Coordinates of C-alpha atoms in Angstrom, one line a residue:
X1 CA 0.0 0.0 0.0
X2 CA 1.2 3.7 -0.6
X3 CA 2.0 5.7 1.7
X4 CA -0.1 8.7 2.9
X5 CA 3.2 10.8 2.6
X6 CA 4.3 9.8 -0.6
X7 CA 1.9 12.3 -2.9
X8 CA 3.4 15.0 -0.6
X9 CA 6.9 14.3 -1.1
X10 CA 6.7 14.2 -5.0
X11 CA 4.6 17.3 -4.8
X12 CA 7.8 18.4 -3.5
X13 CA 9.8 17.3 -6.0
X14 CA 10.3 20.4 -8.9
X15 CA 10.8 17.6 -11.2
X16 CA 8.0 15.5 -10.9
X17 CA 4.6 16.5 -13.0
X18 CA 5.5 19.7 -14.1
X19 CA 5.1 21.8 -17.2
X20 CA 8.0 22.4 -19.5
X21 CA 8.2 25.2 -22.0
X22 CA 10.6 25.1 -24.9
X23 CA 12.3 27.9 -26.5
X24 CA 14.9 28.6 -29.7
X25 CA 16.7 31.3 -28.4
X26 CA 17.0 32.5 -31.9
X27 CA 13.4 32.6 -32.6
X28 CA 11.7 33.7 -29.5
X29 CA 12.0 37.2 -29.4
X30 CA 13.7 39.9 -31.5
X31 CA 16.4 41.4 -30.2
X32 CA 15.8 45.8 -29.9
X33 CA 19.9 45.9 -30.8
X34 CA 20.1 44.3 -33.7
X35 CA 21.8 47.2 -35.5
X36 CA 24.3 46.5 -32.9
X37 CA 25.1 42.9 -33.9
X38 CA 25.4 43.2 -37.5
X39 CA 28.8 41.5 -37.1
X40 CA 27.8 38.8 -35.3
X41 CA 26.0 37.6 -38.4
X42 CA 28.6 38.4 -41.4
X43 CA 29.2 35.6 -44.0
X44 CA 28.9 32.3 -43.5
X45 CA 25.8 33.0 -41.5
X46 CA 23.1 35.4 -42.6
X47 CA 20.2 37.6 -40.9
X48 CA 16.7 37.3 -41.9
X49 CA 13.8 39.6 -41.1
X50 CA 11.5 38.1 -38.0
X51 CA 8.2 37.7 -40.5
X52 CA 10.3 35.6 -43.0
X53 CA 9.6 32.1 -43.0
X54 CA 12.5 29.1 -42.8
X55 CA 12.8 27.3 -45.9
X56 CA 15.4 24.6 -47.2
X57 CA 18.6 25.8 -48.2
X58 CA 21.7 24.1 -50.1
X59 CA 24.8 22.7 -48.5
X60 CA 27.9 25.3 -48.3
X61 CA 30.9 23.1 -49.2
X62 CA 32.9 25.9 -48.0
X63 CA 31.6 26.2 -44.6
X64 CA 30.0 22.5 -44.7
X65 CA 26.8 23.4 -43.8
X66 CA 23.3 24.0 -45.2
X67 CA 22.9 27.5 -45.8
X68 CA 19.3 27.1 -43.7
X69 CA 21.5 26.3 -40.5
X70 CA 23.3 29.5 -41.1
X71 CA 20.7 31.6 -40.8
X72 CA 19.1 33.8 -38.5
X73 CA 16.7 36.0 -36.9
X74 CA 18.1 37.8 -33.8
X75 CA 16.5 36.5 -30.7
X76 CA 18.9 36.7 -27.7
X77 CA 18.8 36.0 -23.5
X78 CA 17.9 39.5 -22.7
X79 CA 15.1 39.9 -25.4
X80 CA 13.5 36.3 -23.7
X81 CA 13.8 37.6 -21.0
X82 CA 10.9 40.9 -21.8
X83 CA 8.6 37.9 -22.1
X84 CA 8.6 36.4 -18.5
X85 CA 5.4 37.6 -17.8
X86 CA 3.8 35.8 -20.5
X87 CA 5.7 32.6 -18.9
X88 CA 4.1 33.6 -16.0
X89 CA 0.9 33.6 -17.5
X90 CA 1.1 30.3 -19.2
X91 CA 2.0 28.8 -15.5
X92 CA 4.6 26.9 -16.4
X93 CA 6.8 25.5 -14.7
X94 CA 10.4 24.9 -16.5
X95 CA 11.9 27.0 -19.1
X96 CA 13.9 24.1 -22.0
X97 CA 16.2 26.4 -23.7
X98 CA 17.6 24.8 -27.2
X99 CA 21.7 24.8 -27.4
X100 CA 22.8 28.3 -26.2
X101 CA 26.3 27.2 -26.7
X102 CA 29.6 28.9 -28.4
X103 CA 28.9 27.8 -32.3
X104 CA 28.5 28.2 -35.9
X105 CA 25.1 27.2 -37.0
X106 CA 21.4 28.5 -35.3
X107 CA 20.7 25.4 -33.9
X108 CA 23.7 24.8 -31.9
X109 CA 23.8 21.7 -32.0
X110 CA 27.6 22.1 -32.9
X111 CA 29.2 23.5 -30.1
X112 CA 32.7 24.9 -30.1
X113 CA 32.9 25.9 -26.3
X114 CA 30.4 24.8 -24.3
X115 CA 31.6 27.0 -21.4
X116 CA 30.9 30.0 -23.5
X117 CA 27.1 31.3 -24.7
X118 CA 27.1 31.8 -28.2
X119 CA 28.0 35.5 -28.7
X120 CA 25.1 36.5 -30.6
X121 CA 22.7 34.8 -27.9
X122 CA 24.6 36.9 -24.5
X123 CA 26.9 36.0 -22.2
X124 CA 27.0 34.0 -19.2
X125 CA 25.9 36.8 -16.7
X126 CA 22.6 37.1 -19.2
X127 CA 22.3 33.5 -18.2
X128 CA 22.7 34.2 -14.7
X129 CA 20.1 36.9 -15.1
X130 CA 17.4 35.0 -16.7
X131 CA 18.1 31.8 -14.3
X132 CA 17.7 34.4 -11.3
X133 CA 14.6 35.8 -13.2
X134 CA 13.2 32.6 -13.3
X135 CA 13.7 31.5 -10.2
X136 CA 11.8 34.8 -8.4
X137 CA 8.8 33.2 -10.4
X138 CA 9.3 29.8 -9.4
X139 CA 10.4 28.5 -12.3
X140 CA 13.4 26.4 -13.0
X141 CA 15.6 26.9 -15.9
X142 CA 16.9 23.6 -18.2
X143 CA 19.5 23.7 -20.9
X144 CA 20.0 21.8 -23.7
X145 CA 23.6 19.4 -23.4
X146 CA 25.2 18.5 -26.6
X147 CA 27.5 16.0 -25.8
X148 CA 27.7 13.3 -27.4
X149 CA 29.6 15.6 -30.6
X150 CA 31.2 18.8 -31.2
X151 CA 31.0 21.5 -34.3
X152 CA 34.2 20.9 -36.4
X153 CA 35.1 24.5 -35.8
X154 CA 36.0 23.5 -32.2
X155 CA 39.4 24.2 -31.2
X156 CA 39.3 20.8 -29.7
X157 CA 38.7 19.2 -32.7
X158 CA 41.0 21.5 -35.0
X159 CA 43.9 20.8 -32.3
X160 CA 43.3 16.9 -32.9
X161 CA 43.7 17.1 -36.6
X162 CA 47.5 17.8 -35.8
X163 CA 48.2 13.6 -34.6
X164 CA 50.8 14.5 -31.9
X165 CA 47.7 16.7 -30.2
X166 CA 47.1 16.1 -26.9
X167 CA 43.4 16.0 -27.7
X168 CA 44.0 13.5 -30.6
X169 CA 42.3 11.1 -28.6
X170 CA 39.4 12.9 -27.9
X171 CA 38.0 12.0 -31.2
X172 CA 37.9 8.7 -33.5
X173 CA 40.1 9.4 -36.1
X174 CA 40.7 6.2 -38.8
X175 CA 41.0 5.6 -42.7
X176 CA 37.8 3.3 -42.0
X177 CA 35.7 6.9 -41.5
X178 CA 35.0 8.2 -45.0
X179 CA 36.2 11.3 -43.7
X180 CA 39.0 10.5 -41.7
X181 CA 37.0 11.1 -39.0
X182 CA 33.6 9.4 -37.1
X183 CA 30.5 11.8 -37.4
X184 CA 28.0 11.6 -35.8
X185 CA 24.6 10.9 -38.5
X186 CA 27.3 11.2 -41.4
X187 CA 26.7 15.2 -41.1
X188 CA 30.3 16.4 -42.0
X189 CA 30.0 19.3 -39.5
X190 CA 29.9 17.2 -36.4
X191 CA 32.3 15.0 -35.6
X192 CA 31.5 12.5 -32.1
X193 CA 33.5 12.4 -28.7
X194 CA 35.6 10.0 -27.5
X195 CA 33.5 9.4 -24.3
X196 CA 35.3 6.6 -23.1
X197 CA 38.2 8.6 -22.7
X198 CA 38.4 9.8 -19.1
X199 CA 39.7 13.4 -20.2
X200 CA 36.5 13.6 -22.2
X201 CA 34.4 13.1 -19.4
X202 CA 36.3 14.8 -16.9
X203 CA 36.2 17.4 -19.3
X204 CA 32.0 17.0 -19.9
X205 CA 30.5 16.2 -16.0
X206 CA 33.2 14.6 -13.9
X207 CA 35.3 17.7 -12.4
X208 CA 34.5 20.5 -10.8
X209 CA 35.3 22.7 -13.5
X210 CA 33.4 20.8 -15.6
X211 CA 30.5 21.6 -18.2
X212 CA 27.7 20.3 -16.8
X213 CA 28.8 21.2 -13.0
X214 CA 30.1 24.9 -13.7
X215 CA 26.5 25.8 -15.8
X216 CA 24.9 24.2 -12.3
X217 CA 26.8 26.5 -10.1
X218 CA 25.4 29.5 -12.5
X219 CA 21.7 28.7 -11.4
X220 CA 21.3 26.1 -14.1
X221 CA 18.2 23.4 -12.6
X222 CA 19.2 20.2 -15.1
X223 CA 19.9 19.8 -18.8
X224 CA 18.0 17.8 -21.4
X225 CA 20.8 15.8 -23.4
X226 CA 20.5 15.7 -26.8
X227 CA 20.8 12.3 -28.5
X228 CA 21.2 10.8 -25.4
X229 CA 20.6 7.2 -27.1
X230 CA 24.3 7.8 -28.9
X231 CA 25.5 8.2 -25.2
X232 CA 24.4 4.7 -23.9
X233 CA 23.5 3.7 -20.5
X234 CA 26.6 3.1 -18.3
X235 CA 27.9 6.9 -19.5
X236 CA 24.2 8.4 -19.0
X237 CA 24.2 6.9 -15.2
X238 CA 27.7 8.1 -14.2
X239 CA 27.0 11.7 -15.8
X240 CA 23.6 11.9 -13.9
X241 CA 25.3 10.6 -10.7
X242 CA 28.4 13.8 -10.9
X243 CA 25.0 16.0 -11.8
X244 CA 23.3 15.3 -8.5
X245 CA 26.5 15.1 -6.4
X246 CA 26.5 19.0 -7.8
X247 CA 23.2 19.7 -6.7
X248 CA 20.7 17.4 -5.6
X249 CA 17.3 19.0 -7.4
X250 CA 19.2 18.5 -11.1
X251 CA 16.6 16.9 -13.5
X252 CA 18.7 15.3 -16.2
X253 CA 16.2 14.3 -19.0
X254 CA 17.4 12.2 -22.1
X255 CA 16.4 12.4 -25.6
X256 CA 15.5 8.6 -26.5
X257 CA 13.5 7.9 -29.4
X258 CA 13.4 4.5 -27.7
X259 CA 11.1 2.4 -25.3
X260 CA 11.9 4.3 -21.9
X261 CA 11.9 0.9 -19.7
X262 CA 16.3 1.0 -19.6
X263 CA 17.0 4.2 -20.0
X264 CA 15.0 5.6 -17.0
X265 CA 17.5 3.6 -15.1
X266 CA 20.6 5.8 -16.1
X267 CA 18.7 9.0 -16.3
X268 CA 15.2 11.0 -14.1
X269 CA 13.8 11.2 -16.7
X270 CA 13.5 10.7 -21.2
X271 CA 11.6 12.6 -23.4
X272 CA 8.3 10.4 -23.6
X273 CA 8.6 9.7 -27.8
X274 CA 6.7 6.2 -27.3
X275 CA 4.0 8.0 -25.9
X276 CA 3.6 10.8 -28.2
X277 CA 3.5 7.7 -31.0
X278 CA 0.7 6.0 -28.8
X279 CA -1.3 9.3 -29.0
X280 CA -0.9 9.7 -32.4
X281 CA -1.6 6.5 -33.3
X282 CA -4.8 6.6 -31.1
X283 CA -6.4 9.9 -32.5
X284 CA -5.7 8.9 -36.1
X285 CA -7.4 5.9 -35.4
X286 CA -4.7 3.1 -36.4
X287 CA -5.1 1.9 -32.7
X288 CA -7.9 0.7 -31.0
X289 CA -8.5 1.9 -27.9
X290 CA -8.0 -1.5 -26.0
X291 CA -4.7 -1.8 -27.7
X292 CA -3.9 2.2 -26.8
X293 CA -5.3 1.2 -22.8
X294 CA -2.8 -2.2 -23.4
X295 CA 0.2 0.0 -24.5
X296 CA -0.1 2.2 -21.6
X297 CA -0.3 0.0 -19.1
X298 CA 2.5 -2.2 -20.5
X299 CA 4.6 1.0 -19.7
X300 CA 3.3 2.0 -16.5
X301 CA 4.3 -1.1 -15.2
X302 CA 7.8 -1.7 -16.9
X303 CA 8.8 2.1 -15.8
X304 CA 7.1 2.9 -12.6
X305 CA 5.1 6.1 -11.7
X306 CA 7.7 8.0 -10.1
X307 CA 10.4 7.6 -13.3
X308 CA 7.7 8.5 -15.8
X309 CA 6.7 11.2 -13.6
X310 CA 10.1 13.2 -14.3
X311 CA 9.8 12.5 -18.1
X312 CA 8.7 14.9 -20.5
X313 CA 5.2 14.1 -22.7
X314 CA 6.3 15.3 -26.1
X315 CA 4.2 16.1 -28.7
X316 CA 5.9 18.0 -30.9
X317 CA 9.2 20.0 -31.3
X318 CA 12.1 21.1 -33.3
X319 CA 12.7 18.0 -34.8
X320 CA 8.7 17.3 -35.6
X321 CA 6.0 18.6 -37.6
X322 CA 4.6 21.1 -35.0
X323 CA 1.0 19.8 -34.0
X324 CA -0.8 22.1 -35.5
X325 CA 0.4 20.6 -38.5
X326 CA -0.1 17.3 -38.3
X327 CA -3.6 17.1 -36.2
X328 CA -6.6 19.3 -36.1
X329 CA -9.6 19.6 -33.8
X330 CA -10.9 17.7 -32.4
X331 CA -8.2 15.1 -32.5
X332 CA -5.8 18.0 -31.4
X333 CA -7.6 18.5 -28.8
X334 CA -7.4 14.6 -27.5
X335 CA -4.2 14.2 -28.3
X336 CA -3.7 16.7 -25.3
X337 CA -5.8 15.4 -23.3
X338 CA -3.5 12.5 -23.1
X339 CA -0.4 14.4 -23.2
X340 CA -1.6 16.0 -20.0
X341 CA -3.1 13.7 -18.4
X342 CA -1.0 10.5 -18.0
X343 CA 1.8 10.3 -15.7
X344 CA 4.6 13.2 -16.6
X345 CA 5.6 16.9 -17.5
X346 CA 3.5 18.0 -20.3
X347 CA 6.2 19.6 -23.0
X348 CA 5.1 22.8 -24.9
X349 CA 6.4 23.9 -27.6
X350 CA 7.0 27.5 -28.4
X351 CA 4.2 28.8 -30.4
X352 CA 1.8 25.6 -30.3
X353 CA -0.1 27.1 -28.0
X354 CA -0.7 30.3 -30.6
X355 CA -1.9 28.1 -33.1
X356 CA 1.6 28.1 -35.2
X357 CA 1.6 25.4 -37.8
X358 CA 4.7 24.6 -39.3
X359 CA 6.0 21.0 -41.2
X360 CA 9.9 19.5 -40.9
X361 CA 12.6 21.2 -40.3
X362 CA 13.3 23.8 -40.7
X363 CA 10.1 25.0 -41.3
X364 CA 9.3 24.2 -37.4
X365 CA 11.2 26.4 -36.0
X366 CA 10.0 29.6 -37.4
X367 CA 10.5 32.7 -35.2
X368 CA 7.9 33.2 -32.8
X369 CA 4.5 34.4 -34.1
X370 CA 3.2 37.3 -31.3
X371 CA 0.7 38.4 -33.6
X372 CA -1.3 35.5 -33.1
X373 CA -1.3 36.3 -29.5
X374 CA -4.7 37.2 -28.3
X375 CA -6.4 36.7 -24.9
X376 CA -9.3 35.7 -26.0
X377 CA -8.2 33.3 -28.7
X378 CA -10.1 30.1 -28.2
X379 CA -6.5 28.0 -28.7
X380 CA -4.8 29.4 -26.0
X381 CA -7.3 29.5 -23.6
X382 CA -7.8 25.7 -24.1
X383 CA -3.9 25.4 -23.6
X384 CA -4.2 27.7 -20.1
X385 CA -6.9 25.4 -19.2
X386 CA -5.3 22.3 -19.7
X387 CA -2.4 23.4 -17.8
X388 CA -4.8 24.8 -14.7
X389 CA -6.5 21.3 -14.3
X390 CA -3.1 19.4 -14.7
X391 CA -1.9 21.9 -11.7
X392 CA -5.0 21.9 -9.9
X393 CA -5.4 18.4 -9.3
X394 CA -3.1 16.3 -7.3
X395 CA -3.8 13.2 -8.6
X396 CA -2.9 14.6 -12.6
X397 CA 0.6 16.0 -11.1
X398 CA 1.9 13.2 -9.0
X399 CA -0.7 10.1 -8.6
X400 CA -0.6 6.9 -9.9
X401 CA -2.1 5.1 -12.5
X402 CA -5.0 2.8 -13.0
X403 CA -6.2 1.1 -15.6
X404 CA -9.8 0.6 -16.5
X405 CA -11.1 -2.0 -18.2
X406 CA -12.8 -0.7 -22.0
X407 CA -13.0 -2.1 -25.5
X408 CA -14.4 1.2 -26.6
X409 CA -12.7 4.2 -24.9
X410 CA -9.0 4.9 -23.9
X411 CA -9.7 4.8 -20.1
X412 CA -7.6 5.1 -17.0
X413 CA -7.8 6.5 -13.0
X414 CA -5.1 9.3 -11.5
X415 CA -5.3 8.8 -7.7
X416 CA -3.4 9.8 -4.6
X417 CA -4.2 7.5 -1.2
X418 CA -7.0 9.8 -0.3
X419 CA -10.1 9.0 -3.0
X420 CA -11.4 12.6 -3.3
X421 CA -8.1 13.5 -5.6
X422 CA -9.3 10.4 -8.1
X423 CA -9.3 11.4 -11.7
X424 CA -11.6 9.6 -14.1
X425 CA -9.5 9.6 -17.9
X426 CA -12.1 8.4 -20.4
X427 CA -11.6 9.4 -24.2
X428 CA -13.6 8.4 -27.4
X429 CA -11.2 8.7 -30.6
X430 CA -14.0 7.0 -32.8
X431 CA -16.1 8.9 -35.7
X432 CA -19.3 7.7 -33.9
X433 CA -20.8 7.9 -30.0
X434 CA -19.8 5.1 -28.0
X435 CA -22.0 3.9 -24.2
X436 CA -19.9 0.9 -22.7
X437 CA -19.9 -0.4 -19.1
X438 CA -16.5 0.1 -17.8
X439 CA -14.7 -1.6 -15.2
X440 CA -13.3 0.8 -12.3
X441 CA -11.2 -1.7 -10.6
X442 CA -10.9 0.9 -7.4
X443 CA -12.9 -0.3 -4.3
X444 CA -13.2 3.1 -2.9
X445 CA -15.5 4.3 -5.6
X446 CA -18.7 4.0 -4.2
X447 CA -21.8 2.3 -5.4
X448 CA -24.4 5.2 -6.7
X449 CA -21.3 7.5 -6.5
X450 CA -22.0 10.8 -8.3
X451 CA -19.2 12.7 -10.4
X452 CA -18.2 15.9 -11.3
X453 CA -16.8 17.0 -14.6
X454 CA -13.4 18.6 -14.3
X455 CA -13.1 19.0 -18.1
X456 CA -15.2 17.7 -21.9
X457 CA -19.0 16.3 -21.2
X458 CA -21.3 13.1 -21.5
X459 CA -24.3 12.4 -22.2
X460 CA -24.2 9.5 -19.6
X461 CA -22.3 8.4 -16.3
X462 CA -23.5 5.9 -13.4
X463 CA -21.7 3.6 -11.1
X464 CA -22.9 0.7 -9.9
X465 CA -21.0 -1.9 -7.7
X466 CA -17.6 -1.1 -9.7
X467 CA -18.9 -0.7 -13.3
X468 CA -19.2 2.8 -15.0
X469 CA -21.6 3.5 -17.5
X470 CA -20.5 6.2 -19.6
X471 CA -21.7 7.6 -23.0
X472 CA -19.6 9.9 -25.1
X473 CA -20.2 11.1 -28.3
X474 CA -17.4 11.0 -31.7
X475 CA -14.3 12.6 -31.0
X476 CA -14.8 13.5 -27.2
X477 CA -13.6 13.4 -24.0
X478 CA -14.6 13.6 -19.7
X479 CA -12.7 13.7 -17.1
X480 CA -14.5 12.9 -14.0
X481 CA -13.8 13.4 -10.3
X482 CA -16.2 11.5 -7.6
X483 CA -18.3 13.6 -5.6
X484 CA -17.2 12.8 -2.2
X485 CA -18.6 15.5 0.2
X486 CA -22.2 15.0 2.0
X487 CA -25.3 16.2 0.2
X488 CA -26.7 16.9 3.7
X489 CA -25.6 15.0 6.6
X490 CA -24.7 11.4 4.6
X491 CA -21.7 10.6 2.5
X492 CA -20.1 6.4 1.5
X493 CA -17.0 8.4 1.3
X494 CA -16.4 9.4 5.2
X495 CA -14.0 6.3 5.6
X496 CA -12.3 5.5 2.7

């Protein structure tokens, strides 16, 4: 049995349930001295105007990269940081900045010096500044870590080249590499890290003085590792191990396009990708919903609660169509439903919640479109909504999970030890209404037991002696909480 305290402890926990917003530096808000960083963007790279649109480009043989990596639109730290109060208003909860490192390209996934910002982005005390922003609003601040390669304009890497350098060995240099050298995805810009080599990871987490541990001393609260199924698990553990020695509160999330079962174990948390190809596959209708209730319980019970609590639920991002893309209402609407509703930290994407549509890269990771923003725009109140139930109720943020037995809907229980947190999940992805008698395998749900509707609507709900009747029409939702208070003087509930 659970115990009373546990729901309090993870409530605790900054990690656990929360809601993470994710930013391109680049492309969140325009920079008011941009007439003062015309350098900053001189050939290879280039600077666009903030209503221009990302497009494909070719590759630069010269500079060996596409000319779409190279160009920009002028965001920085400092003009992010004019935008807290919309944060604010959004109540989230973490703040996932994309690479802010030293490098070349706009997405920065090719760092040169990771213990320098990226001069066009700030400096390390605009870090600081927004970290300490953050933090006055009770929000926690995550960076992206990309270390499983470097940029090939890294003075690491254009040391090695020479074969008597001393870090030679900090690469995998052999006539077996097509070019000379191991890259990481073939991308000739990026060549991969010896990580076996102990001055590597001295270098990356283990020392003081190290990446990871010197950004944590600055007021940085965890980092999301890119490609962190390149890293593999015994190097994932030990780097999240020096992390928490640093600071105990680091969330160290891992980008795993992979089921999360193994890879939980050497990191808190992943980013939730099976999930997020449940839900799709739900909502487009190429899963049944007993399958889709199968699938989820299957990975409940090989990851536990608590691990899955500390992972992100993904829906889309800078490497995916953006959501608005790919679904549209009402199947949007319960793909979301899921995403914030079964155990994690719902991830939002910069923009999603506006309404911006966008397909592959790079035509995802257009700048920021504020005049979409409206406070009475139907999308984003739905957004705010979803993310003041998910904070409202205990047993969304931290409870445990419980299926229900239903051929016809997707259908599962949140609940904390005390009954009057229960959450009833129950969606309908079909193109027709569906009534079913569902199984509620919680013996604290009382017999007659009326509920109230937290969020969606149904034509229909009973309970009688564990079995839930519930009717819902084509593409709709309920979530349902018990009514557990006295109507006058009487109440089941009074000792459960």
């Amino acid at each position: 049995m659970r115990k009373p305290w546990l729901y309090d402890e993870r409530l605790k926990n900054p990690n656990m349930g929360r809601i993470v917003y994710q930013v391109i530096v680049d492309r969140f808000v325009p920079a008011e001295n941009l007439a003062d960083k015309q350098s900053l963007y001189a050939y290879p790279r280039s600077l666009k105007q903030w209503h221009e649109q990302p497009k494909g480009g070719s590759f630069m043989a010269d500079a060996k990269y596409w000319s779409h990596e190279l160009e920009f639109w002028g965001g920085d730290l400092k003009s992010l940081m004019t935008k807290l109060d919309y944060l604010k208003e959004l109540d989230i909860d973490m703040l996932y900045l994309n690479p802010i490192f030293d490098s070349l390209s706009n997405h920065k996934y090719d760092a040169s010096d990771y213990l320098k910002i990226s001069p066009e982005y700030g400096d390390i005390q605009d870090l600081k500044a927004l970290a300490d922003a953050l933090h006055q609003q009770n929000q926690r601040l995550i960076l992206d870590g990309v270390f499983n390669h470097m940029g090939v304009n890294s003075p690491y890497f254009q040391s090695a080249l020479d074969e008597s350098s001393p870090y030679r060995q900090w690469f995998y240099f052999g006539q077996s590499y097509p070019e000379g050298v191991r890259l990481w995805a073939d991308a000739k810009s990026l060549p991969e890290l010896n990580l076996e080599n102990e001055a590597v990871k001295d270098y990356i987490y283990k020392k003081e003085s190290s990446v990871i541990r010197s950004y944590l001393k600055q007021g940085v609260d965890g980092f999301r590792l890119d490609v962190a199924f390149d890293i593999g698990y015994d190097i994932l553990k030990d780097l999240t191990n020096h992390a928490h020695q640093e600071k105990d509160s680091t969330l160290i999330v891992g980008e795993t396009w992979n089921y999360p079962k193994r890879w939980l174990n050497a990191m808190d948390g992943v980013m939730n990708f099976t999930l997020r190809e449940i839900i799709f596959h739900t909502v487009e209708q190429t899963f049944s919903p007993k399958k889709t209730n199968t699938l989820l319980e299957k990975m409940v019970t090989d990851c536990g609660v608590d691990a899955l609590l500390k992972s992100w639920n993904i829906l889309d991002n800078h490497d995916t169509v953006r959501l608005n893309h790919r679904l549209k209402q009402p199947d949007q609407i319960l793909a979301e439903v899921m995403q914030f509703t079964f155990p994690g930290s719902p991830n939002l994407y910069y923009g999603s919640e506006l309404g911006m549509t966008g397909g592959n890269d790079p035509e995802n990771r257009a700048p920021m479109a504020w005049d979409l923003y409206d406070e009475t725009s139907e999308r984003l109140a739905w957004v705010k909504r979803l993310i003041q139930v998910h904070k409202q109720e205990k047993a969304l943020m931290v409870g445990d999970y419980l299926p229900l037995l239903s051929e016809s809907f997707i259908a599962y229980e949140r609940h904390t030890d005390d009954v009057s947190d229960t959450v009833l999940v129950i969606i309908n992805p079909s193109e027709k209404t569906q009534e079913e008698h569902i199984l509620v395998p919680d013996s604290s749900l009382m017999n007659f037991s009326k509920f109230d509707i937290l969020l969606g609507d149904t034509k229909e709900v009973s309970m009688v002696a564990g079995l839930l009747k519930v009717k819902l029409e084509q593409k709709s939702f309920v979530l349902l909480k018990p009514s557990t208070q006295p109507e006058k003087s009487y109440t089941p509930y009074k000792r459960v």
